[in-house]
XYZ file of C-alpha atoms in Angstrom:
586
model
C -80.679 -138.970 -101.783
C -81.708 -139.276 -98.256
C -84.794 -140.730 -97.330
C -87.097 -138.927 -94.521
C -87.566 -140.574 -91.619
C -91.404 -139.850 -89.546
C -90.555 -138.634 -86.418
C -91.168 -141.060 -83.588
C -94.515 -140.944 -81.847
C -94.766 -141.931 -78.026
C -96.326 -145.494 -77.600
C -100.036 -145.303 -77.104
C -100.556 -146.047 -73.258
C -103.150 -149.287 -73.200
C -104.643 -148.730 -70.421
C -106.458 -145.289 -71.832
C -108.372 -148.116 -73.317
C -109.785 -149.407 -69.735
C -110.437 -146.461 -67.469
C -111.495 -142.429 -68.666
C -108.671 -141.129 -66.562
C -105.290 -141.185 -65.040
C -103.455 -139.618 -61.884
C -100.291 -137.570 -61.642
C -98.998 -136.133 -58.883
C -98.444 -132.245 -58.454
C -97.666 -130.226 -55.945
C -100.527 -129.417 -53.478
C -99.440 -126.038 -53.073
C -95.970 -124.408 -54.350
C -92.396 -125.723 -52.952
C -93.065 -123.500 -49.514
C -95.955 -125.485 -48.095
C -94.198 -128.778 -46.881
C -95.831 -131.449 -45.101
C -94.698 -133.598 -42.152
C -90.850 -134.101 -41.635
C -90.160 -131.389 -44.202
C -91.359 -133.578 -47.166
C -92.575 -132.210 -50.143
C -96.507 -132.071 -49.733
C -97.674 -133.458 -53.160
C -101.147 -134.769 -54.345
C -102.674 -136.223 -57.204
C -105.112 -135.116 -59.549
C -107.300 -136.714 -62.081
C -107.410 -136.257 -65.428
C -109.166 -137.684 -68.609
C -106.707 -140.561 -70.594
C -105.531 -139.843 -73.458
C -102.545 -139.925 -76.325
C -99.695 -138.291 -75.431
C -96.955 -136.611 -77.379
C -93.702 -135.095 -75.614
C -94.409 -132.241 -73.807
C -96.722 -133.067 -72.389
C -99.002 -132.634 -75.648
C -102.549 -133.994 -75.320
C -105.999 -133.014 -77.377
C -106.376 -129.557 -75.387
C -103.432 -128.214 -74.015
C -99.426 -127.920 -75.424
C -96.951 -127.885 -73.272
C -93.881 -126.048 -74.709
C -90.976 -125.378 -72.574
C -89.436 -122.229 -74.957
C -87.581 -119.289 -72.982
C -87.916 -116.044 -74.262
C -85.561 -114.448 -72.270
C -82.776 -116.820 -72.431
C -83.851 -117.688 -76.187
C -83.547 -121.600 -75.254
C -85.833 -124.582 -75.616
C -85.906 -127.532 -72.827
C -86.435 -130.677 -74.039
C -89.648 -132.173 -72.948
C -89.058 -135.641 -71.283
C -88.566 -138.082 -74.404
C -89.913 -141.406 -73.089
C -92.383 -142.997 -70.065
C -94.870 -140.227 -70.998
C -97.562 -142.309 -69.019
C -95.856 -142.950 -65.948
C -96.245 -140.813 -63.171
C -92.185 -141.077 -62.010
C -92.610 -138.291 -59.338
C -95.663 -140.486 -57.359
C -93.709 -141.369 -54.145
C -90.847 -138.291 -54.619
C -90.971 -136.181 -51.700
C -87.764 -134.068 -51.970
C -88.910 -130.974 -52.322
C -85.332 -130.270 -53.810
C -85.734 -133.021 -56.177
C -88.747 -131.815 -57.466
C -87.685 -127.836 -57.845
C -84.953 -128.462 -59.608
C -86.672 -131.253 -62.334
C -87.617 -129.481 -65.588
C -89.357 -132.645 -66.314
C -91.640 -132.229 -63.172
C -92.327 -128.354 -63.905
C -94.113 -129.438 -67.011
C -95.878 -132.509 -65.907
C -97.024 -129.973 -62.782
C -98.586 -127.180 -65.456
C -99.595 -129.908 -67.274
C -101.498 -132.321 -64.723
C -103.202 -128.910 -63.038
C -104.193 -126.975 -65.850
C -106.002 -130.465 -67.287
C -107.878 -131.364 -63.625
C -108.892 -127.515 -63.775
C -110.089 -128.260 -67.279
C -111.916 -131.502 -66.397
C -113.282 -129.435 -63.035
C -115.480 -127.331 -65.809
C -116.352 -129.722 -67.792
C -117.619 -132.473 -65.176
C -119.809 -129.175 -63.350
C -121.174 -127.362 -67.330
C -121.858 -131.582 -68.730
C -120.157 -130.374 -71.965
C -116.942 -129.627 -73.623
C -115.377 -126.020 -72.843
C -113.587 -123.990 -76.213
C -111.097 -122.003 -75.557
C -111.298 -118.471 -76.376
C -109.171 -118.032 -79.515
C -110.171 -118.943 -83.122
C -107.195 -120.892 -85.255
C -105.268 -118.614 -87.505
C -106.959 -117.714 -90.413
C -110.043 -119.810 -88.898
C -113.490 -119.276 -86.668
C -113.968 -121.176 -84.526
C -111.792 -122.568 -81.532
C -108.573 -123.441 -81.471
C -107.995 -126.931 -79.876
C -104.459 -126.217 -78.052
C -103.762 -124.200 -75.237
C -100.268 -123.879 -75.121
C -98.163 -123.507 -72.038
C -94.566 -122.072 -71.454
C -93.706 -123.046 -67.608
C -90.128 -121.131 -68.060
C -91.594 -118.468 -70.453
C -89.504 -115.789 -69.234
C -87.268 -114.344 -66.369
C -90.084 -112.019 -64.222
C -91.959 -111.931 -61.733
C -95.434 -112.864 -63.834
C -97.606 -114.820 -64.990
C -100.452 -114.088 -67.016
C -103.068 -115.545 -70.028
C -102.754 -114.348 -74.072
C -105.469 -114.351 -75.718
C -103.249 -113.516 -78.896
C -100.334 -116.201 -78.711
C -103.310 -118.544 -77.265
C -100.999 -119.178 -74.588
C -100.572 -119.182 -70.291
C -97.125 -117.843 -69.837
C -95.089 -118.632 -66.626
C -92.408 -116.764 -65.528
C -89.140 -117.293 -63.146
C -87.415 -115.104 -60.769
C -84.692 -115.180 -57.804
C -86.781 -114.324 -55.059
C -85.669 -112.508 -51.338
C -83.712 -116.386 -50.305
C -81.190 -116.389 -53.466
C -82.949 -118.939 -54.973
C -85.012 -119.183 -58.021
C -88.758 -119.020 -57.900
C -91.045 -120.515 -60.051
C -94.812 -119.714 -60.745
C -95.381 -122.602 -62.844
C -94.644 -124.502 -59.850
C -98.132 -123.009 -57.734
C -100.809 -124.505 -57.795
C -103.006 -121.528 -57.351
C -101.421 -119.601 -59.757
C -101.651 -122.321 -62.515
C -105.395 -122.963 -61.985
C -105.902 -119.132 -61.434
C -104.828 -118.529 -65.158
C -106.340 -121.734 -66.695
C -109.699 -120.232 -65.200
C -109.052 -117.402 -67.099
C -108.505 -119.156 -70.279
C -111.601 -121.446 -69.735
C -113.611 -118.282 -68.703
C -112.564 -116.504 -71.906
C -113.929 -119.644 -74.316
C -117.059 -119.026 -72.709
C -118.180 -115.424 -71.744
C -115.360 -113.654 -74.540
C -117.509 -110.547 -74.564
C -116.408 -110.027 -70.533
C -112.865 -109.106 -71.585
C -114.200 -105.796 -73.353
C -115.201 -102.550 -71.329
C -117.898 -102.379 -69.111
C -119.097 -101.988 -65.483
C -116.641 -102.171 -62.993
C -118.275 -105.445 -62.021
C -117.313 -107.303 -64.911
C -114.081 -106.330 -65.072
C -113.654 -107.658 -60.972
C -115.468 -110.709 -62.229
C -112.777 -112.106 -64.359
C -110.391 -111.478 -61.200
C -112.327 -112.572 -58.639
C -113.828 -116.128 -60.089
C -110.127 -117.087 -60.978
C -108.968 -116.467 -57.467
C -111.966 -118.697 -56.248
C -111.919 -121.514 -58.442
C -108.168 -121.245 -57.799
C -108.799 -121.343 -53.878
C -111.445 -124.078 -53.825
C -109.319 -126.356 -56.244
C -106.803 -126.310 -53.566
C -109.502 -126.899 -50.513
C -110.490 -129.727 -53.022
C -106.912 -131.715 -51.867
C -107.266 -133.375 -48.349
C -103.729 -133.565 -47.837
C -103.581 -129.346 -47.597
C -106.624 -129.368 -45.387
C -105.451 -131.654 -43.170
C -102.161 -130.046 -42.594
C -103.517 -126.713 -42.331
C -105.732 -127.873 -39.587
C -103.194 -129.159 -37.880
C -102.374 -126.246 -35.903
C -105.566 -125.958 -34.427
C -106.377 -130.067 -33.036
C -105.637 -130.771 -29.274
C -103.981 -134.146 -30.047
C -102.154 -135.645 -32.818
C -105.369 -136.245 -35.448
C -108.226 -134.847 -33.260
C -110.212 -131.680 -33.240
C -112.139 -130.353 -30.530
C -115.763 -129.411 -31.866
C -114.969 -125.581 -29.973
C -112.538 -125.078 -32.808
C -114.340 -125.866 -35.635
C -117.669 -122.785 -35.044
C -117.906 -120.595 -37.958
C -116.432 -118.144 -35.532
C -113.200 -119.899 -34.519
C -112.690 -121.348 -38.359
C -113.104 -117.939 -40.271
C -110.600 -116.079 -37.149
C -108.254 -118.658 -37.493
C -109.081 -121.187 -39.956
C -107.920 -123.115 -43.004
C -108.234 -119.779 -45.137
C -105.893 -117.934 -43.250
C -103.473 -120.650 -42.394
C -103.301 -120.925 -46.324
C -103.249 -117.048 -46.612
C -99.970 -117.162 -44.161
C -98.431 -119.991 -45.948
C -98.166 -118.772 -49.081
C -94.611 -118.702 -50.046
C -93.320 -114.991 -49.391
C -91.481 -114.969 -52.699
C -94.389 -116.200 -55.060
C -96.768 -113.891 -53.546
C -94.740 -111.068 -55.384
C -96.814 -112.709 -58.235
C -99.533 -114.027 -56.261
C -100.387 -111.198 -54.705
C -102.231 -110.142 -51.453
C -105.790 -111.121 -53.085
C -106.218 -114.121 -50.831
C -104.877 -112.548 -47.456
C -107.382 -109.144 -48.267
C -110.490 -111.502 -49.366
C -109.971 -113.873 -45.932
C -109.354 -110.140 -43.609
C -111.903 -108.381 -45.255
C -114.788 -107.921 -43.009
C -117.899 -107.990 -44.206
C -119.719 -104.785 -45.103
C -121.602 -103.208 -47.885
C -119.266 -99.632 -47.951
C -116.824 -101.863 -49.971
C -118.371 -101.533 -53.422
C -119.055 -97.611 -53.055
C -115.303 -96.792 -51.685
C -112.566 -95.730 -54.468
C -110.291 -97.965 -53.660
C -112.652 -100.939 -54.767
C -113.239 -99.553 -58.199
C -109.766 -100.768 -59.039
C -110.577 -104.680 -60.732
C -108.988 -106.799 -58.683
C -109.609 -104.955 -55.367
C -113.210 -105.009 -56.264
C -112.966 -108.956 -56.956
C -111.526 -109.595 -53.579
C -115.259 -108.958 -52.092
C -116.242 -111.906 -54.752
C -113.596 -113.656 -53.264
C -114.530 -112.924 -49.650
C -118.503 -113.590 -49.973
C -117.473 -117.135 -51.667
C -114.822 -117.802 -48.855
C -117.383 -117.301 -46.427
C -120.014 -119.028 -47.907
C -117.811 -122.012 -47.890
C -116.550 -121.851 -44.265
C -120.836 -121.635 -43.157
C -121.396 -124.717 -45.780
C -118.543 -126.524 -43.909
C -119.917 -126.369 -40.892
C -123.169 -127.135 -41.405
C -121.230 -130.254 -42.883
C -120.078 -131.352 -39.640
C -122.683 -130.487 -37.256
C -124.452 -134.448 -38.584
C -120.650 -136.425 -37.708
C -120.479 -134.433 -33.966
C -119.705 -131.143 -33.974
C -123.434 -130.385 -31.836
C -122.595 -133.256 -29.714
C -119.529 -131.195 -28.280
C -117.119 -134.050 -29.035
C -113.269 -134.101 -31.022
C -113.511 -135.277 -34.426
C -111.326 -136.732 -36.225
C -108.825 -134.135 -38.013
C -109.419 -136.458 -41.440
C -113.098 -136.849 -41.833
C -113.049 -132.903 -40.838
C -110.600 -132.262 -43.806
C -112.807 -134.984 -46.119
C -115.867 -132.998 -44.892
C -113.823 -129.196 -46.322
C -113.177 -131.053 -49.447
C -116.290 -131.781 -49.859
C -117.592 -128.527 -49.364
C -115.036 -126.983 -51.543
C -115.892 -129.208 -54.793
C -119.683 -128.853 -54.446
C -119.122 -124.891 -54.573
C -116.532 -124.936 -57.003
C -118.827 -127.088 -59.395
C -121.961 -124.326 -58.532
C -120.002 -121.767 -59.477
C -118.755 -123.205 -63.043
C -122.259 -124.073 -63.798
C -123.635 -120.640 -62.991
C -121.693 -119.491 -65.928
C -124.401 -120.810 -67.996
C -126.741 -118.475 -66.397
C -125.325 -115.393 -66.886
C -126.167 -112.898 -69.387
C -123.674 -112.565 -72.100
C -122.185 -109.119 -71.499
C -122.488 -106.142 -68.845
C -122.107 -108.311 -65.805
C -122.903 -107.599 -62.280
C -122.536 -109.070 -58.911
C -125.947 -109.085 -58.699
C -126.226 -111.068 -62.046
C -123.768 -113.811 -60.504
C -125.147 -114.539 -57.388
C -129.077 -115.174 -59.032
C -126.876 -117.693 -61.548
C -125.491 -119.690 -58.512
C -128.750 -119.507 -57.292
C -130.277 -120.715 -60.168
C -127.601 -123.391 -60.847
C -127.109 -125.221 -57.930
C -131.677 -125.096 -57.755
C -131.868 -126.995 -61.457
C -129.585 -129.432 -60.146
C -130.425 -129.976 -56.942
C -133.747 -128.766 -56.082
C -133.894 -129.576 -52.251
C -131.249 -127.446 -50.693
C -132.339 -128.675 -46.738
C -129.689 -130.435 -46.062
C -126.740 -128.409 -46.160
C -128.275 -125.062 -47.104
C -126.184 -124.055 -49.936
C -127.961 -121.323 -51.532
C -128.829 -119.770 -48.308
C -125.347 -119.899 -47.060
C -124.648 -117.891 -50.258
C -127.284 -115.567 -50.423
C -126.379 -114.526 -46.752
C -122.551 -113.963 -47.684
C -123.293 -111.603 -50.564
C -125.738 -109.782 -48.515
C -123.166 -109.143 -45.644
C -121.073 -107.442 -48.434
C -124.677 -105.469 -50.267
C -124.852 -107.883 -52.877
C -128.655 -108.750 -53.733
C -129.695 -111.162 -56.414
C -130.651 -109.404 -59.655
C -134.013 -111.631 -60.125
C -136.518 -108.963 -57.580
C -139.208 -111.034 -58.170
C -137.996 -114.487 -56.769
C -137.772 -114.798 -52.893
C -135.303 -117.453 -53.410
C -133.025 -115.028 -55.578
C -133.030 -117.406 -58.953
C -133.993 -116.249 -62.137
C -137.687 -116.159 -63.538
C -138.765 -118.056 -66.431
C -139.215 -115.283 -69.604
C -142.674 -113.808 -68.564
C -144.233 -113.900 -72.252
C -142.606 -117.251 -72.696
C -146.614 -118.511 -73.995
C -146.543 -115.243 -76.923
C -142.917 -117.526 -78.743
C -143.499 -119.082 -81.626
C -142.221 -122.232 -82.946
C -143.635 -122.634 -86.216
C -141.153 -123.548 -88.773
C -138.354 -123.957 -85.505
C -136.892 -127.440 -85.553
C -135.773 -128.934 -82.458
C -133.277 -130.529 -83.642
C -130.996 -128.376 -85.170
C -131.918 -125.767 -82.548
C -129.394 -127.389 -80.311
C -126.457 -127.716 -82.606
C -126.975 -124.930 -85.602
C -126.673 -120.929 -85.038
C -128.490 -120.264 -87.958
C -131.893 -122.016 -86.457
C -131.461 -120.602 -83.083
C -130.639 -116.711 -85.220
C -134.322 -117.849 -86.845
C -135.792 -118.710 -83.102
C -134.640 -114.986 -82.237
C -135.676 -113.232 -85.740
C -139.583 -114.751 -85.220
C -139.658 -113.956 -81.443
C -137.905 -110.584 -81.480
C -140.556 -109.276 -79.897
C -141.896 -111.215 -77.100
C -137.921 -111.344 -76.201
C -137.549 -108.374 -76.267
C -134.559 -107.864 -78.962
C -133.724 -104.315 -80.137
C -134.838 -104.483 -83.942
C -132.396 -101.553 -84.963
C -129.324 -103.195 -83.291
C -126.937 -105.699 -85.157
C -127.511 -108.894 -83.309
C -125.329 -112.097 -83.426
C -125.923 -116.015 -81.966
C -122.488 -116.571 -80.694
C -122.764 -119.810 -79.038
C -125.094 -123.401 -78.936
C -124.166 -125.501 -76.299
C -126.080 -129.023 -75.721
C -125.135 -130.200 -72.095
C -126.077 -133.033 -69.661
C -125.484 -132.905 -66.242
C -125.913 -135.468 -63.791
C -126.288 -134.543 -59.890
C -124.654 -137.119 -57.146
C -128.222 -137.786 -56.473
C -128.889 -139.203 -59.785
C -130.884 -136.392 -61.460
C -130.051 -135.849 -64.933
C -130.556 -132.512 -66.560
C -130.290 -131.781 -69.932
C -130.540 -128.244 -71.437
C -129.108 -126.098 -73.990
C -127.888 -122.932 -73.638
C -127.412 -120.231 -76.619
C -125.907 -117.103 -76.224
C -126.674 -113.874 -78.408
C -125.557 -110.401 -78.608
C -126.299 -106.972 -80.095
C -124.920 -103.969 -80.588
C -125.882 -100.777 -81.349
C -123.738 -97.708 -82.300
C -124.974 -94.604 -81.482
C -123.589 -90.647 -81.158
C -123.525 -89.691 -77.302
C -125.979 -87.242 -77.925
C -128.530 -89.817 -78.861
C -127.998 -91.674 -75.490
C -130.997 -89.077 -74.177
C -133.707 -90.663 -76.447
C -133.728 -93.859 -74.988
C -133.311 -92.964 -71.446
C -129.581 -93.353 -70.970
C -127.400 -90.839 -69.219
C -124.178 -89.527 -70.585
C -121.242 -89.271 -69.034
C -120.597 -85.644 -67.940
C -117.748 -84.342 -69.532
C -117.878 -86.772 -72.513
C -118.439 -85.104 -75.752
C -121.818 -85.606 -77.427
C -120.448 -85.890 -80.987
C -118.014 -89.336 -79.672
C -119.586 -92.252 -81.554
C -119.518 -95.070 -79.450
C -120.907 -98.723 -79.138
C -123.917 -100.029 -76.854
C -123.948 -103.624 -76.204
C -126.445 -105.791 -75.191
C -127.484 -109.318 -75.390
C -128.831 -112.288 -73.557
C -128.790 -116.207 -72.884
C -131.417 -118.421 -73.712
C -131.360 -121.982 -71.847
C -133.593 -124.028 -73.880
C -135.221 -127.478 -71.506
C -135.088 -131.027 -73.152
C -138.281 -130.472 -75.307
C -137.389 -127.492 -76.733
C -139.042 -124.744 -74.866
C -137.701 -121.694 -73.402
C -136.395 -121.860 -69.628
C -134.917 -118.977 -69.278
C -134.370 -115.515 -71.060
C -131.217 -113.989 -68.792
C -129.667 -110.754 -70.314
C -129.943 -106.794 -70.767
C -130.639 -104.916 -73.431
C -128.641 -102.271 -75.585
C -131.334 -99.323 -74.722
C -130.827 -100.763 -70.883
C -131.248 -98.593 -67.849
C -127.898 -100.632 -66.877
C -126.007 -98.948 -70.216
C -125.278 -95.970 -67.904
C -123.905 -97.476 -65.216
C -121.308 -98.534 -67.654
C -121.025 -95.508 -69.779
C -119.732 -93.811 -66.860
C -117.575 -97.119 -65.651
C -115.851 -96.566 -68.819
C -115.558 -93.035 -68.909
C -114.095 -92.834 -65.224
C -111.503 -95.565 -66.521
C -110.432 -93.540 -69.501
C -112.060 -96.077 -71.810
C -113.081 -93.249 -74.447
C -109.309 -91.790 -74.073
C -107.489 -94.552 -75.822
C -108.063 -96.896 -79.325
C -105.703 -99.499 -77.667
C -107.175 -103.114 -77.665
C -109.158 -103.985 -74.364
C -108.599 -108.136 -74.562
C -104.874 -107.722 -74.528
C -104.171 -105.956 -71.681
C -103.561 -108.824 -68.989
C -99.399 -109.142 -69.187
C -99.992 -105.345 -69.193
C -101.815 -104.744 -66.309
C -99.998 -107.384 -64.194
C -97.189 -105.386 -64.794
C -98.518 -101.961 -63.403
C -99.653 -104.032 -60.856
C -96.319 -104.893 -59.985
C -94.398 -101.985 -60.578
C -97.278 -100.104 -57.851
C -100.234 -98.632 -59.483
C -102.437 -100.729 -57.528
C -101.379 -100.399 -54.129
C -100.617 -104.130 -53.881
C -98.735 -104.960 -56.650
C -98.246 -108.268 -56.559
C -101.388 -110.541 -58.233
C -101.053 -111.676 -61.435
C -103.097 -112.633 -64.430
């Protein structure tokens, strides 16, 4: 009889022990952007130690290198799982054609996108898909960097998986997604996204659709302006001597006609961008102007998220240089082309980590522009209450306005959201604070004994989806602690009902189709237990028609098909045409 052997387990690296995290290098960009002499540009990123398993396999995300098409597994590299091997590699052909680097490189972004979230929300992220057979989240994301041979790459919800495609692009050779760094973080974001807001991948305003597009470009853009190495090269076009910039070339006006943005928009390998898409080049060209959102051809998801996109990009660019103006730029002299690159970085973090914590601060279905931009707003003010400095907030409230975006808090000046105005009518008898912060049940008893003063549609079904404790800590040492619970309802009705509570139907649409009305809200709770903010829309909403037609123009009440597994989908209409500019994928 044979006696069965445990498989062997990779050594535990020591020196998890010591420090929180560990570097590996990836590539800045993809394989096209190469740095001085023709050398692969690389850079590293940080991620949290931990135990390692061949794959890479860590605590959140699975690395498995399975083929569909070809039906073939690569072996993940068997030993030295805690060295980084590829940190002073700068063949750019050594690099391509390393399996072994492809999944340390989906690996090593998708975790520093991962940590990115969780540094800005002070809290853990779940991914959005329960175990099988559970509730719940899952704890693995898995990843396939060779998944298949096609141009795509997009997040499952269903297989719990990002799946990254290869291809032999317009050169002969063969291109690989998993090897971008935008496109890796763009579908992470998308993963991280759904853990949090799940209710966004159903039907609703155009808006929300955009939203999922549009934030996954950004935090993809921005985690690339986060690497100095990319920022410095791009700028290198534009310095009059070999590591100086003259202050005419760095005004808002010079940077945003021929700045970072586009040299990034122009570098993007021609051959990737078949997956990548136009998105970036559109969002940096688009000028702004409020006739985008009303225009057809904007109504289309990720068209409409380029103006996201574009408000964000500029934002940044005005934050930048306000950045500079302190190290020379009023003085009228060169700076130097590395503390101008440190000072985009910079920039390009701070934003990045605004817009992950606005997240918290949006309502928990039927998004809007609108919604997002009083979120940042309210964010970045919690955190960092004096905004003279660098002018954040205004720098974004004057982007979205150049493209008709107002915040949706009217009341505010600043644009942030109001405390709940009958926040002294809640009760907390028989609440415990306690489990308020942990337990769904006590926060559905919060909600049952304040239904009123919150405003919460007795007739609708309503459901606490989410409690999540968090502690944030701003680089000026204020520490923040909240926790934020998100509920929704819904309410089925018959279209012909929609007329008793003030909600238009869709011309053309039946009035015997039975269909759903969602509504909901989050509650961010302070550190003693009282309410600091009530952020949401209800299911008798003057907003429900808005999206009642959004759906019906989409065909939404045509088809039974399931709306959160559509992404591989519509990548691929994308590709084959429907959209204009095929090319984006998610």
């Amino acid at each position: 009889m044979k006696t069965l052997r445990r498989p062997q387990r990779a050594p535990f690296d020591p020196v998890t022990q010591d420090v929180p995290t560990r570097t590996w290098t990836v590539l800045a960009q993809d394989p096209s952007v190469l740095g001085p002499g023709g050398r692969a540009l690389t850079t590293t990123v940080s991620v949290p130690a931990e135990r390692l398993e061949a794959g890479p396999k860590g605590h959140r995300i699975n690395v498995i290198d399975f083929d569909a098409t070809r039906n073939v597994y690569y072996k993940p590299r068997p030993k030295d799982l805690y060295s980084d091997r590829y940190e002073n590699v700068r063949d750019i052909q050594k690099l391509v054609s390393d399996p072994y680097f492809h999944q340390q490189n989906v690996y090593a972004t998708a975790m520093s996108v991962l940590a990115d979230f969780q540094t800005a929300l002070g809290r853990s992220v779940p991914w959005g898909f329960a175990p099988a057979g559970g509730t719940g989240s899952a704890h693995h994301l898995k990843i396939a960097p060779h998944a298949f041979a096609d141009p795509n790459a997009y997040y499952a919800r269903e297989s719990e998986s990002l799946s990254f495609g290869y291809f032999t692009g317009q050169s002969g050779k063969t291109a690989f997604t998993c090897l971008s760094h935008d496109i890796v973080a763009h579908e992470t974001s998308h993963a991280l996204l759904d853990g949090m807001r799940s209710f966004y991948l159903r039907p609703s305003h155009v808006d929300q659709s955009a939203f999922h597009e549009g934030f996954a470009d950004v935090v993809a853009l921005l985690s690339i302006l986060k690497s100095t190495e990319l920022v410095e090269l791009a700028l290198a076009d534009i310095s009059d001597r070999a590591n100086l910039i003259a202050s005419r070339d760095l005004s808002y006006e010079s940077l945003r006609q021929k700045s970072i943005l586009f040299k990034l928009a122009k570098q993007f390998n021609r051959e990737l961008s078949f997956v990548r898409g136009d998105a970036l080049r559109h969002s940096v060209a688009l000028k702004p102007s409020p006739k985008w959102l009303s225009q057809q051809e904007y109504q289309e998801p990720h068209r409409r998220g380029e103006i996201l996109v574009a408000a964000i990009s500029q934002a940044f660019l005005r934050v930048w240089c306000k950045r500079l103006e302190p190290i020379g730029t009023e003085r009228g002299i060169a700076l130097n082309r590395a503390v101008v690159a440190e000072e985009a970085a910079r920039a390009a973090e701070h934003l990045l980590h605004i817009m992950i914590r606005a997240l918290d601060y949006v309502p928990p279905v039927d998004l809007v522009f609108g919604d997002y931009l009083s979120a940042l707003l309210t964010a970045d003010m919690q955190l960092y209450p004096d905004d003279s400095k660098f002018h954040y907030r205004r720098q974004l409230r004057d982007a979205f306005a150049t493209f008709g975006i107002t915040p949706s808090s009217p009341k505010r000046k600043d644009g942030a959201w109001d405390p709940p105005e009958d926040a002294e009518k809640l009760i907390f008898d028989g609440v415990h604070f306690e489990p308020l912060r942990s337990d769904l049940n006590e926060v559905f008893r919060f909600l049952w004994e304040n239904r009123d003063a919150l405003g919460i549609d007795p007739d609708a079904f309503t459901r606490v989806t989410s409690v999540r404790p968090c502690t944030r800590v701003s680089t000026d040492g204020l520490v923040l602690r909240e926790t934020v619970v998100e509920y929704v309802q819904t309410l089925r009705v018959f279209a012909h009902e929609l007329r008793l509570f003030g909600i238009r139907k869709p011309e053309g649409l039946s009035g015997q189709t039975f269909l759903p009305l969602y509504g909901g809200g989050t509650l961010v709770f302070n550190e003693y237990g009282h309410v600091k903010f009530h952020i949401g829309t209800g299911v008798r909403s003057k907003r429900q028609s808005a999206r009642l037609q959004s759906l019906y123009d989409s065909g939404a009440f045509n088809r039974d098909a399931d709306q959160t597994s559509h992404f591989a989908d519509l990548h691929r209409r994308r590709m084959l045409g429907g959209a204009g500019h095929p090319e984006e994928q998610w």
